[in-house]
Amino acid sequence: TPITPWWKDAVVYQIYPASFKDSNGDGLGDIPGIISKIDYLKDLGIDIVWISPMFDSPQVDMGYDISDYEAVYPPYGTVEDMETLIRACHERDMKVILDLVINHTSDQHRWFQESRSSRDNPKRDWYIWKPPRYAEDGTRMPPTNWRSYFSGGTWEWDEPTGEYYLHLFAKEQPDLNWENEDTRNAIYDSAMRFWLDKGVDGFRVDTVNMYSKGVEFLDAPIIDPEFYEQPAWLYYANGPRMHEFLREMNDKVLKHYDAVTVGELPHTPDPKKVLDYVGASDKQLSMVFQFDIVDIGQGVARKYQFQPWKLPLFKGIVAKWQQFIEGTDGWTTAFCENHDQGRSISRFASDAPEYRVLSAKMLAIMMTALTGTLFIYQGQEIGMINVPRTWPISEFRDIESVNFYHSIAAQTNNDAATLDYVMRSLQILGRDNARLPMQWDASAHAGFTDREAGAWMRVHDRYGEINVARQVGDPESTWSFWREMIRLRREHGEVLVHGAFEGFEMENEETFVFAKRGGGKTVVVMLNFTGEEQRVEMPYEGLELRVGNYGDVEGAEKSAVGRARVLRPWEGRLYMMM
Ligand code: ISL
C-alpha cells in the first residue's frame, strides 16, 4: 500500500440523484442528467463523485429503501446508464462511489417478501423477527420499547405469521439480520460485488455501525415519558460483532478491489471508538462521517426542537475531529453538509442577502483548510441555502420531517406555538433543506427541469440570484472561489489536507482562528462568525495573506497593527508561510 492512498487527497462531491439534473422532462433528476454535468464537476476540481442511492426502490425514504440492489430506479435510468456514467468519470480521471445501504432493505425486496411469507421460509432468519411480549392484562406488546428514527416504534406486527419485525427507520425498511452468514454473503454479492465488477471505486456506507444488534434486546431507558428521544441506540449501535463484520467485508470483498469506504457513524462521540473503525492497520473502513458537527442545534428531547448554540461548541467539535487522528494510523473527513442536513450557510453563518456570498466563501476557506478527505454536497459550491421561512409543511417531502410534524401535531392537539417552533426548527435542520432541486440557471424551475409543471420538489425562491450559470464565468463568484480554494488545497496538500491542527482562543464566541502545520509550511485561518467587526490576534509571525473573501488581499493587511487584525463582518482570511 502506498503511504498516501489515492482517496486521502481527493475532493468528493455528493450527488442526490432526484435533485441534481432532469434530462427527460419528468420533473425528477436522472443518470443521463448527471452524465451531462461531469465536465462541470471536473472543471470545479472534483476527484470522486458519490451518488446517493439510484437503485430500484419504492422511494419511501428517497431510495434508502432498496428493493433491488442490482437494478436502477427506472425514472433515473438503467444499469447501462450507470456503466456509461462510470466510464465517463474514469475517462476524466475521476472515481465513482455508490451508497451502500445494507442495514435494511425495502419491504418490497424479494428477500423480505420471502422472509415474511412464512415462519419456516428459508429466508425467515434474514430479517429480525421476534415474538410479542404480553402485558399483565394480556395486551400484546412489541419486544422492546424502541422508537424509530421516523416516529413511532421500531417493531411492526405481522398478523399472518404472528411475529414482529424490526425496523430502525420506516416500517417499509426492515432491518437485515447480520447474524446470519447467508444474509451477509448475499449482501456482499448483490450490493457490493455486482457494482465493484462494473468498475465502481468504493462506497459511502449507510449507518455502518448498526448491523450488529447485540444478543439481548433490552428496553431503552425513558428520558422523557411524554416525548421522544431515548438512547435505544445503546442497544443497537456499535454492537458486539460490528468490527468482526467489517473485517469480514474487507477480507471477502473490498480488499480485492482496492475500494474506498466512508462509513456513516451516528451515536459515536468517543474518539477511541471511532478509531476502532478507521485505524488503517485494522482494515475496516477508510474513513467515517462522525456526527458531532451535523448534530449541532438538534433538540435534546426531540430532534427538530432547535437549540441555540454558541461558536465555542462548533470550534471544539472541529478541533476534536481534526486532532483525533494525531499519532495514529487513522484518517478523518471534512464535511458540513449532506442530504440529511440543513445548508451550512443558513445553519452556521448567515444567508441574509448582504452576507450570503461572504458567508459562503468564509466557510469555503474553513472547509478547504481542514485535514481529512473533503466532501462537498451538491449546491454547496454555489452557496445554496435553506428553504425560505415562509414555506408551509405541505412543501416538505422528507418522511422524517413530515412524520415528525404530524406526530407533534397529534400529541399537542395542534398547539400553534409548538408547531411554529417545529417549523422554525425544520427550516434550520430539516433534511429537505438539502434536497431542493439544483439551481442551474435563472430560467423556469432554475433550469433543473423542462417539465412545465416543474420539479418533484419546489425550487428555491432565490434561484434567480443563486445559480450556476451566473457564477461559472464570474471570477468573483462563490463557485470560482471554491474552485480556487480546491486548487490551493491540492497545491499545498501537505499542510491543508495532512497538516496538524491547532486552535486559538477556543472560548471566543465571535471568531475562529486556527493554524495548520505540515511539510514545512504553516497556515493560519481567521474567520469572523458575526455581522460585526471583530479583533483577533495573529498567533505566529512572518505569514503572508494569501486568500480573503473580501477580495482585497493587497489592501487588507494595511490596517494591521502588530499582531492585531480587524476582521470585517463574516470575513475569512488564509495566511501562509512556506
Ligand atoms: O437521522 C438520524 C437521527 O435522526 C441519524 O442518526 C441517522 O441514523 C442517520 O442520519 C442515517 O442516515 C442514513 O440512513 C437513513 C436515511 O434516511 C438517510 O438519508 C441516510 O443518510 C436510512 O437509510
Short mmCIF file of C-alpha atoms in Angstrom, two decimals, residues 31 35 72 77-85 87:
data_model
loop_
_atom_site.label_atom_id
_atom_site.label_comp_id
_atom_site.label_asym_id
_atom_site.label_seq_id
_atom_site.Cartn_x
_atom_site.Cartn_y
_atom_site.Cartn_z
CA ILE A 31 -28.44 9.50 -14.55
CA ILE A 35 -23.58 12.46 -17.09
CA VAL A 72 -31.67 1.13 -11.18
CA GLY A 77 -32.28 5.29 -15.90
CA THR A 78 -30.75 1.85 -16.35
CA VAL A 79 -27.75 -0.20 -15.33
CA GLU A 80 -26.32 0.63 -18.77
CA ASP A 81 -26.64 4.34 -17.94
CA MET A 82 -24.64 3.67 -14.77
CA GLU A 83 -21.97 1.91 -16.82
CA THR A 84 -21.81 4.94 -19.11
CA LEU A 85 -21.51 7.22 -16.08
CA ARG A 87 -16.85 5.15 -17.90
#
